Short mmCIF file of C-alpha atoms in Angstrom, two decimals:
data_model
loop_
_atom_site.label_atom_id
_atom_site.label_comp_id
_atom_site.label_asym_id
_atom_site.label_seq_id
_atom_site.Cartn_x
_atom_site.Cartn_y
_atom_site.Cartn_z
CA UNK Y 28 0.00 0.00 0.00
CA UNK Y 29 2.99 2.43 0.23
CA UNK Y 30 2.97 2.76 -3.73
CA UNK Y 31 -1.26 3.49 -3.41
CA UNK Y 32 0.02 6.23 -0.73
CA UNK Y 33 2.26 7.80 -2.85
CA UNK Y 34 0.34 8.05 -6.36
CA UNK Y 35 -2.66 9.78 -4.03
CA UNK Y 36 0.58 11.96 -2.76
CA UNK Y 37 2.05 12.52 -6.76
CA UNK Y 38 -1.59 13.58 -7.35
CA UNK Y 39 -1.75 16.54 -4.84
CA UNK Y 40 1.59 17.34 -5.53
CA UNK Y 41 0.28 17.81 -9.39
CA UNK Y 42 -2.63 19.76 -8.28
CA UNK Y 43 -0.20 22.30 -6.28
CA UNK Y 44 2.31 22.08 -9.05
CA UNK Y 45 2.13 26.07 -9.73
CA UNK Y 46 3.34 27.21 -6.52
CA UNK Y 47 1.70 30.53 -5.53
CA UNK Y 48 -1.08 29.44 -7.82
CA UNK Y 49 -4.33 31.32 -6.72
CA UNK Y 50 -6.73 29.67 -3.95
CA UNK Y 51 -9.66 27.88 -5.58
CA UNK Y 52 -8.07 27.28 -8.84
CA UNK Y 53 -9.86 23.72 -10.31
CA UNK Y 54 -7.45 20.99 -11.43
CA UNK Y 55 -9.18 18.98 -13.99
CA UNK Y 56 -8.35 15.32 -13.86
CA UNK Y 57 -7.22 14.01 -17.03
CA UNK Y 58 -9.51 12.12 -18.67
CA UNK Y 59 -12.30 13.15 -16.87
CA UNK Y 60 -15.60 13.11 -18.75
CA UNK Y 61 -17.49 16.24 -20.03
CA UNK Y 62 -20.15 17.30 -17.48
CA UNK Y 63 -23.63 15.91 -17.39
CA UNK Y 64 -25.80 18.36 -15.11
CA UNK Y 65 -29.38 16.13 -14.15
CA UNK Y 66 -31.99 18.74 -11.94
CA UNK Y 67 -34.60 17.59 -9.56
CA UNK Y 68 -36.79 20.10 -7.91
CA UNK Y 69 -39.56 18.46 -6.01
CA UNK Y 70 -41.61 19.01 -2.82
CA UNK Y 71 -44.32 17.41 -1.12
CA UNK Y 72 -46.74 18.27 -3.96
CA UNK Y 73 -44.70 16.60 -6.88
CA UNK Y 74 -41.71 16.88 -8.46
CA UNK Y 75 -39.66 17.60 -11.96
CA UNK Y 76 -36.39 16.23 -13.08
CA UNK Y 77 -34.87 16.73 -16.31
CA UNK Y 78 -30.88 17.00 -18.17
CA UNK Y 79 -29.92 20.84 -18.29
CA UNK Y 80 -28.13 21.57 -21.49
CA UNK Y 81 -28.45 25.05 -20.91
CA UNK Y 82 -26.93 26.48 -17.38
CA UNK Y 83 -28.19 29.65 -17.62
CA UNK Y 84 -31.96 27.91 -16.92
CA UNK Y 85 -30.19 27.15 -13.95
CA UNK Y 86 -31.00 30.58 -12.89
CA UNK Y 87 -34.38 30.05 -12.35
CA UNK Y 88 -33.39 27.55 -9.73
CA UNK Y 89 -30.95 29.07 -7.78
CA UNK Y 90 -33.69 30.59 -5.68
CA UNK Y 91 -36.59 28.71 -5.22
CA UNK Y 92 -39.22 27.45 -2.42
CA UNK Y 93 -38.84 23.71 -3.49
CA UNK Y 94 -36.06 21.79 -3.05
CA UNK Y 95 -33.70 21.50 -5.76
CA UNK Y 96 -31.14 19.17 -6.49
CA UNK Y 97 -28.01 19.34 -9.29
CA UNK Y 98 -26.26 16.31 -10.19
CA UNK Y 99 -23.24 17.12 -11.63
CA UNK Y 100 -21.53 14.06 -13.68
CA UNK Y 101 -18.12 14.33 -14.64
CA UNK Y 102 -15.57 16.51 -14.39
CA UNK Y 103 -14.37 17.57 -18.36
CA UNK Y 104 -14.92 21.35 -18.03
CA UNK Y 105 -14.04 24.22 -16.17
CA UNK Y 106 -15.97 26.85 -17.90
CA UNK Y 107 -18.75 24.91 -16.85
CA UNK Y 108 -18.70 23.98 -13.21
CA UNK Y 109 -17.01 27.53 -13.01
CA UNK Y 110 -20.34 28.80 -14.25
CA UNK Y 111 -22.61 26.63 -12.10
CA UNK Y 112 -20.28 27.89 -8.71
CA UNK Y 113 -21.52 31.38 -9.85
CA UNK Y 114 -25.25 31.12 -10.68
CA UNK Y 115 -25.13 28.91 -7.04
CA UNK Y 116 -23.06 31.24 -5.15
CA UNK Y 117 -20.55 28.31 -4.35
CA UNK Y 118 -17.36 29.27 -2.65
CA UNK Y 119 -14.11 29.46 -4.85
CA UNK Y 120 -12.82 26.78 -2.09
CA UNK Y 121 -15.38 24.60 -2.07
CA UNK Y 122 -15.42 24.27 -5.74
CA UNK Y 123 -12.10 23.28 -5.98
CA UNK Y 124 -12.18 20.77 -3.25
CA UNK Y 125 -15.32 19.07 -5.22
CA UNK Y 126 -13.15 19.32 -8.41
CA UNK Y 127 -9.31 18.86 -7.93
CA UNK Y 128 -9.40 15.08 -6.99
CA UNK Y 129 -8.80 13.22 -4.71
CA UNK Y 130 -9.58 14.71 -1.00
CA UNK Y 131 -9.67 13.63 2.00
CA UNK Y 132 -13.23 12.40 3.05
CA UNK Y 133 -14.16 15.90 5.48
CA UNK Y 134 -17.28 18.13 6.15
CA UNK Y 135 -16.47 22.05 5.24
CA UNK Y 136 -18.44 24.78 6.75
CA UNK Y 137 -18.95 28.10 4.70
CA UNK Y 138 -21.40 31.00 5.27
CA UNK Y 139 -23.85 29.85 2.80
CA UNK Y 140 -23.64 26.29 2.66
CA UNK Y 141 -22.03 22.92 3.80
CA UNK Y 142 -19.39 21.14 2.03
CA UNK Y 143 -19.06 16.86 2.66
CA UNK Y 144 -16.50 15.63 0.45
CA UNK Y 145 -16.85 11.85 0.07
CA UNK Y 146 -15.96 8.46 -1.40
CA UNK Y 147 -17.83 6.20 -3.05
CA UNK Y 148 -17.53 2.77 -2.81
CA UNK Y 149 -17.79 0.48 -5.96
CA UNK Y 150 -18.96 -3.12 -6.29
CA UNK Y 151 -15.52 -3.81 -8.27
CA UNK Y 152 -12.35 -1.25 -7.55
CA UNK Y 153 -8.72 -1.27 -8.18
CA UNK Y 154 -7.52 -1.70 -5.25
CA UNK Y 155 -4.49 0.13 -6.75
CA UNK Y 156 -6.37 3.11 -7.38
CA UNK Y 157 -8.24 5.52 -5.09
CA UNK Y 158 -12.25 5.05 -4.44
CA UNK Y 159 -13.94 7.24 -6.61
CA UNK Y 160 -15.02 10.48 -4.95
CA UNK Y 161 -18.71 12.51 -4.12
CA UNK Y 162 -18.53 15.96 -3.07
CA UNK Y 163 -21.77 17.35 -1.88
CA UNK Y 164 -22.83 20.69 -0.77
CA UNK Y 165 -25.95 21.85 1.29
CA UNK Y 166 -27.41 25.25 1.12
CA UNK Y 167 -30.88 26.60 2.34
CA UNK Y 168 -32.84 25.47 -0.56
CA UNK Y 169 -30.65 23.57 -3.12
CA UNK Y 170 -28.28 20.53 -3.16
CA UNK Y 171 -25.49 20.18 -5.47
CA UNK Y 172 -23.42 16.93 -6.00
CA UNK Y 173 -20.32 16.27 -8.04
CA UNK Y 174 -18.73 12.72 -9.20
CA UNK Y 175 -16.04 11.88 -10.87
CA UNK Y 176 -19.11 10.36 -13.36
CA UNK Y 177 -22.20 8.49 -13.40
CA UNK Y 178 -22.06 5.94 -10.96
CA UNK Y 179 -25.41 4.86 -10.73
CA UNK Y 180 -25.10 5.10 -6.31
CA UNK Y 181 -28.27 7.99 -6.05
CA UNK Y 182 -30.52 6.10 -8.60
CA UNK Y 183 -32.17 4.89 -5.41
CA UNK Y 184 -32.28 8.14 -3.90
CA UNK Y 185 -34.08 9.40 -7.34
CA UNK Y 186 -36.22 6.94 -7.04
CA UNK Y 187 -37.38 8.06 -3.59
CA UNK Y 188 -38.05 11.19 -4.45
CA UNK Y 189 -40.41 9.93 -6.87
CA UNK Y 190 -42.49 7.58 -4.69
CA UNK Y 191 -41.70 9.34 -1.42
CA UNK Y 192 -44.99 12.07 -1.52
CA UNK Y 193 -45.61 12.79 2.91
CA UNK Y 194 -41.77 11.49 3.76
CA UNK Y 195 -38.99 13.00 5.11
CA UNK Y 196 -37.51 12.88 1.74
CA UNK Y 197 -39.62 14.95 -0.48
CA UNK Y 198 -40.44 17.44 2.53
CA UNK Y 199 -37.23 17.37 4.79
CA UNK Y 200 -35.32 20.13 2.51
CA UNK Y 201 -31.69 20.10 1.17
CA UNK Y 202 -30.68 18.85 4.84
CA UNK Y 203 -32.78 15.59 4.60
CA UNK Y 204 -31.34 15.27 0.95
CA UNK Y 205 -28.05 15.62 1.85
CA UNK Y 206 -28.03 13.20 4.45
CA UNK Y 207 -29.91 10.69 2.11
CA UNK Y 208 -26.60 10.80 -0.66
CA UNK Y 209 -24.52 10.42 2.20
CA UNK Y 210 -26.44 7.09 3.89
CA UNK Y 211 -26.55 5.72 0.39
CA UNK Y 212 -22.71 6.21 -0.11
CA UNK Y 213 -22.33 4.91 3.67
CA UNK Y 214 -24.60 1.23 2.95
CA UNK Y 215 -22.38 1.04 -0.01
CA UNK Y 216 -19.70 -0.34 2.39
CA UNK Y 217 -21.89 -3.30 3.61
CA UNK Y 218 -22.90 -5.63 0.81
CA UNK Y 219 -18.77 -4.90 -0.10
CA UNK Y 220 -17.53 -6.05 3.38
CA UNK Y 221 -20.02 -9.00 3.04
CA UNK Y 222 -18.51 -9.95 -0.09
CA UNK Y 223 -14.85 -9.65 1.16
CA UNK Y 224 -15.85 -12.09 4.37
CA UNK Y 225 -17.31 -14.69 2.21
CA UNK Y 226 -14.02 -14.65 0.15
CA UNK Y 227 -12.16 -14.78 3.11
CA UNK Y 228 -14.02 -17.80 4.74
CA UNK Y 229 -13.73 -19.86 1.31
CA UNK Y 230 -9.92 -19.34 1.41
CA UNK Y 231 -9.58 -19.64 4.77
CA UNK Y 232 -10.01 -23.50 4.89
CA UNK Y 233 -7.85 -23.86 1.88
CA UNK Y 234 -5.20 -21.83 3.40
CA UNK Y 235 -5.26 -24.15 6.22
CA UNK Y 236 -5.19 -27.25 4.61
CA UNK Y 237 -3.44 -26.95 1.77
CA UNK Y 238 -1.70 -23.03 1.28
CA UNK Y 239 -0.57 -22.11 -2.00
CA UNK Y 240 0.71 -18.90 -3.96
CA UNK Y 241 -2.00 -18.50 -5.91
CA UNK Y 242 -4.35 -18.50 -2.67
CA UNK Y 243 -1.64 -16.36 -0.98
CA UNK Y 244 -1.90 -13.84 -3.78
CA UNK Y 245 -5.72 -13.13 -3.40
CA UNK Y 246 -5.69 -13.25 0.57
CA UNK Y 247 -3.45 -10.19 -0.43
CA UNK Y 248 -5.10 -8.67 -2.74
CA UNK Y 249 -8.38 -8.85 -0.04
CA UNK Y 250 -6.24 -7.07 2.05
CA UNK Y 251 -5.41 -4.34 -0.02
CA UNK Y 252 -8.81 -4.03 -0.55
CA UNK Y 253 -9.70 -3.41 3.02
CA UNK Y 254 -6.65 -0.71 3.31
CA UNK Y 255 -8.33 1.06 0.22
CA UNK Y 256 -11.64 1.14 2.29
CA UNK Y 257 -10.25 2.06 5.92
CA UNK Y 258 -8.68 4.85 4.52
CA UNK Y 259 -11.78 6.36 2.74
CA UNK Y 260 -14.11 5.15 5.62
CA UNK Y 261 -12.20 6.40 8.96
CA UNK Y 262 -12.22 9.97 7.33
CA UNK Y 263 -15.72 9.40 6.32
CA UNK Y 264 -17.15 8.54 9.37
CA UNK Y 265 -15.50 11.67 11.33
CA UNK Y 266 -16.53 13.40 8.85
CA UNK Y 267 -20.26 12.23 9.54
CA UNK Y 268 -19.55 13.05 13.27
CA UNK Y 269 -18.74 16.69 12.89
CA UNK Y 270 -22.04 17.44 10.67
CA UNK Y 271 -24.11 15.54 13.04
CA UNK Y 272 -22.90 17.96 15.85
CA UNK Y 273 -22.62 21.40 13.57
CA UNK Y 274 -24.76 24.18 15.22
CA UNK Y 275 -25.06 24.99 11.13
CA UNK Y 276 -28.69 26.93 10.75
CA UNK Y 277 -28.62 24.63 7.05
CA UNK Y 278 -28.97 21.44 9.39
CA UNK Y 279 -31.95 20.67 10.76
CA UNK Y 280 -32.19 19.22 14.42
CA UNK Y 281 -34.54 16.81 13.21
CA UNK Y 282 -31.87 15.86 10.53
CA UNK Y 283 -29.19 15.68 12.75
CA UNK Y 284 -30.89 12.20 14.11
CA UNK Y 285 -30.48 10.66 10.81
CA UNK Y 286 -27.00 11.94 10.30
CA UNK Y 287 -26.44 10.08 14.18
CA UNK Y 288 -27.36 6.91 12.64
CA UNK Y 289 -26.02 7.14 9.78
CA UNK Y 290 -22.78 8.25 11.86
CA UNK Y 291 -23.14 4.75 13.64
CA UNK Y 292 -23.53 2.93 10.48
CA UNK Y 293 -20.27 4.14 9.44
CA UNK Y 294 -19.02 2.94 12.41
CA UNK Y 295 -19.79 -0.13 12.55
CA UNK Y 296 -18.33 -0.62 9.02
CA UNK Y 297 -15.54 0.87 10.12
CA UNK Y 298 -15.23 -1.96 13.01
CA UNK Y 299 -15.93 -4.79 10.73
CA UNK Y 300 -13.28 -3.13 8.45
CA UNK Y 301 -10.27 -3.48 11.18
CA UNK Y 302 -11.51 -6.95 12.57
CA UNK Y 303 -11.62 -8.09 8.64
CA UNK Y 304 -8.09 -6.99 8.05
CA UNK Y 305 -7.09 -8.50 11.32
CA UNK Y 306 -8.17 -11.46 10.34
CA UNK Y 307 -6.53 -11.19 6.77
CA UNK Y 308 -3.11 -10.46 8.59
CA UNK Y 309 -3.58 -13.67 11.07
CA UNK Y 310 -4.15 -16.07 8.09
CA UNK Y 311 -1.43 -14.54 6.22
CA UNK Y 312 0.92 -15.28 9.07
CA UNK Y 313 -0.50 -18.56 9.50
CA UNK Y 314 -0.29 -19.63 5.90
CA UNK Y 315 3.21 -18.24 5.45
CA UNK Y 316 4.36 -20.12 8.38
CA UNK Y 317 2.20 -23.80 7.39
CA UNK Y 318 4.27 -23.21 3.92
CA UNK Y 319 7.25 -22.67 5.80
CA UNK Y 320 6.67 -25.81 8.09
CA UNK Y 321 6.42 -27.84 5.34
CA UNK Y 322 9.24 -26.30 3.85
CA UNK Y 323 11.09 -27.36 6.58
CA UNK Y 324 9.93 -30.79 6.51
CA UNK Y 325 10.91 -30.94 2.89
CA UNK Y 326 14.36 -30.03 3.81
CA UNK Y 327 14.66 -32.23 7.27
CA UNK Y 328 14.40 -35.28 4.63
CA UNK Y 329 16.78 -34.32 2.30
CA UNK Y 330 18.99 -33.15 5.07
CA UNK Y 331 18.47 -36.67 6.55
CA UNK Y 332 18.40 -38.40 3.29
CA UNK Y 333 22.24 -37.16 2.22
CA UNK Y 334 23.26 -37.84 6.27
CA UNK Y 335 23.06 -41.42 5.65
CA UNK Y 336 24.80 -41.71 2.09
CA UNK Y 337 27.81 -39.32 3.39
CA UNK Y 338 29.63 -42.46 4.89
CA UNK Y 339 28.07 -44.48 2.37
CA UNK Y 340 29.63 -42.91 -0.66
CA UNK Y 341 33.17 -42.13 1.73
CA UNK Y 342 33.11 -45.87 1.99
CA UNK Y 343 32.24 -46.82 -1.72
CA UNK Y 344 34.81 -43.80 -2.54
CA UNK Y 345 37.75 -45.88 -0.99
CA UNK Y 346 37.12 -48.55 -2.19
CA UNK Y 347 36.28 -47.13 -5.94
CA UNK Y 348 40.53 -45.98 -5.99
CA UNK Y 349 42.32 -47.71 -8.51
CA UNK Y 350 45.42 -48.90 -5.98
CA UNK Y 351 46.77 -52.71 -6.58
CA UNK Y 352 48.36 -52.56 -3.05
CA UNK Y 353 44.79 -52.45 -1.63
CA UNK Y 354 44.61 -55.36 0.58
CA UNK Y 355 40.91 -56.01 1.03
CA UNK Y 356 40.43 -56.24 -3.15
CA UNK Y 357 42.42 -59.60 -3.46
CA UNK Y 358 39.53 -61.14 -0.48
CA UNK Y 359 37.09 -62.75 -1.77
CA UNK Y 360 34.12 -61.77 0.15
CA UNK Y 361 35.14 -58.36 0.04
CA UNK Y 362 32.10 -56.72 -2.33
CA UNK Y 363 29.56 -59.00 0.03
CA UNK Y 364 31.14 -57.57 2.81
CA UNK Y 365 31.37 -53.90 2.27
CA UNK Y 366 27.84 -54.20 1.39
CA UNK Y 367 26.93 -55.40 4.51
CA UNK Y 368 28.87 -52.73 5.77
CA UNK Y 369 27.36 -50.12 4.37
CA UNK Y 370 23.99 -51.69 5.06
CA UNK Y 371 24.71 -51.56 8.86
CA UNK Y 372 26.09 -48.32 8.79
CA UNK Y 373 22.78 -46.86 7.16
CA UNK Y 374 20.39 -49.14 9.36
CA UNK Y 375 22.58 -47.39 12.63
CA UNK Y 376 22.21 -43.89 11.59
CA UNK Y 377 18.49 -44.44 10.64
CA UNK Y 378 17.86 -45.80 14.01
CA UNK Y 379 19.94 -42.94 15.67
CA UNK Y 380 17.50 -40.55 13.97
CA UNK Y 381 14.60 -41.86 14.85
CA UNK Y 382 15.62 -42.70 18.44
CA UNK Y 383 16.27 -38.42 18.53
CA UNK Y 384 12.83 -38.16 17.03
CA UNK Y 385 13.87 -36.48 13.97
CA UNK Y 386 12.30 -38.92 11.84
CA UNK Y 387 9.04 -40.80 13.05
CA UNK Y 388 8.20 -40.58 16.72
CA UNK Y 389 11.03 -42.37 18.63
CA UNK Y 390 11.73 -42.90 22.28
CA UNK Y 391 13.25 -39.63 22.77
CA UNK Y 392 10.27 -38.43 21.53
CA UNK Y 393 7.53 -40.03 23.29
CA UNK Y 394 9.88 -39.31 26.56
CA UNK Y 395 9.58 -35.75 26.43
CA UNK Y 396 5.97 -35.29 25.53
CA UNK Y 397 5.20 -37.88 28.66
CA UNK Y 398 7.77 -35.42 30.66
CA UNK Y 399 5.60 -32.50 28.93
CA UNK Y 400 2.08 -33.33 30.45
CA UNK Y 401 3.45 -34.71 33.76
#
């Protein structure tokens, strides 16, 4: 994970590559896609959505009774999230946090509105990579969010809106909106963490049993996985915390329950996050040490195996010299008897090690485990 640590640290030092540059200035990712800007203005009486191709309707929405939410996807253009900061009034600051990618997961308070810069969590990520991010800002009568690109994570949240005539969500205001992205981005974590256990139990017993590399190699990679998520999650959930206890006139006490709960959601992730990787890390230490037991093993036998033919092969050795002065070559049971030699000699040392216990379970052995329990 250092090398994950140090692109995110490349990145900001890219973003602040024009020292003395002025405060606010957006950093466009490259690549990033050209914006998409989806409105929803709804209240308890109905509700309208549509895909603004031109922001200077926008206008029309910047002050209004209902509540109105902008879904910015993609980050391709300057000229035009410059333009939506100004029609909205957004700070230079927060605009640039919600742009120059990727924060750290925080709440921001300004005069006018409240800034939560988040991460989403994806079904499949590079663990490599950071999560993608979700910056959202509250005001009194407007929401506006801003991804990376379409993820599909507030479909559900649309789709409340649309069904939700006398709840909380179509008549709670920007504050109840806001807290309803955020939940969504904070259940992402579960159904993730579920998937990452049930990984982890299936290798588990293989690891046990029978550890390999490849099963090494995506214990690891599980790992990484939960690193990538503690770091976006820990942030996340303080995050959470400090806009559950702002005295902010643009938060509801009535929404500041929700934001409590959704506070202890977080947590909780956050819990099964560190016990997952603890896990992780104790059947990586057990598997590396089962492979180096049997390693071991591997090598005792060998080690073993050329003990006994040492004196075997000094013996043949001696005898293999091409001397005619050799006295035991004119015998005539000489062969039959060096073979018997060499057959005793092996049969000793094979006894010797398994009288030490190094092969089998010999007396040495069984002595010291009966000394062990008394």
């Amino acid at each position: 994970m250092c090398r994950f640590a140090l692109k995110e640290a490349a990145i900001a030092r890219a973003q602040a590559s024009q020292i003395g540059s002025r405060p606010g200035t957006l950093v466009i990712p490259p690549g990033s896609p050209a914006p998409v800007v989806r409105l929803f203005e709804f209240d308890d009486d109905g509700y309208e959505q549509k895909q603004v191709d031109d922001l200077s309707a926008l206008e029309a929405y910047a002050d209004t009774q209902r509540t109105t939410w902008i879904d910015i996807q993609g980050l391709g253009e300057a000229a035009t999230l410059h333009r939506i900061g100004e029609i909205f009034g957004i700070h230079r600051l927060a605009l640039a946090d919600a742009v120059n990618v990727p924060q750290r997961p925080k709440a921001e308070m300004y005069d006018d509105h409240v800034l939560i810069v988040a991460r989403a969590p994806l079904d499949e990520f590079d663990p490599r990579e950071p999560l993608p991010q979700v910056c959202i800002l509250i005001a009194r009568n407007y929401v506006v969010s801003v991804q990376e690109r379409y993820f599909g994570c507030f479909d559900a949240v649309r789709e409340r809106i649309r069904e939700g005539a006398g709840r909380p969500i179509r008549n709670g205001g920007p504050c109840y909106l806001g807290y309803a992205l955020l939940d969504v981005l904070v259940d992402r974590y579960g159904p993730i963490l579920e998937n990452i256990s049930d990984a982890m139990d299936e290798l588990e017993d293989r690891l046990l049993s029978n550890p390999s590399p490849q099963q090494l190699t995506a214990l690891y990679d599980l790992r990484r996985r939960l690193t990538v998520l503690r770091r976006s999650a820990r942030p996340q959930r303080e995050a959470l915390l400090q806009l559950s206890q702002t005295k902010s006139e643009l938060i509801r006490p009535q929404t500041g329950i929700y934001l409590r709960d959704a506070y202890d959601h977080a947590s909780q992730f956050v819990e099964v996050i560190e016990s997952l990787r603890d896990t992780a890390g104790d059947l990586m230490d057990t598997a590396l040490a089962t492979l180096g037991h049997r390693s071991n093993e591997v090598m005792k036998v060998l080690t073993l195996m050329a003990s006994i033919f040492i004196p075997l092969t000094f013996m043949a050795g001696i005898y293999g010299m091409n001397f005619e002065t050799m006295p035991e070559l004119s015998q005539p049971y000489a062969y039959p008897i060096l073979l018997g030699a060499m057959i005793v000699v092996a049969g000793a040392m094979i006894y010797y090690f398994r009288y030490r216990g190094w092969i089998g379970g010999g007396a040495k052995t069984a002595r010291s485990e009966e000394a062990k329990h008394s």
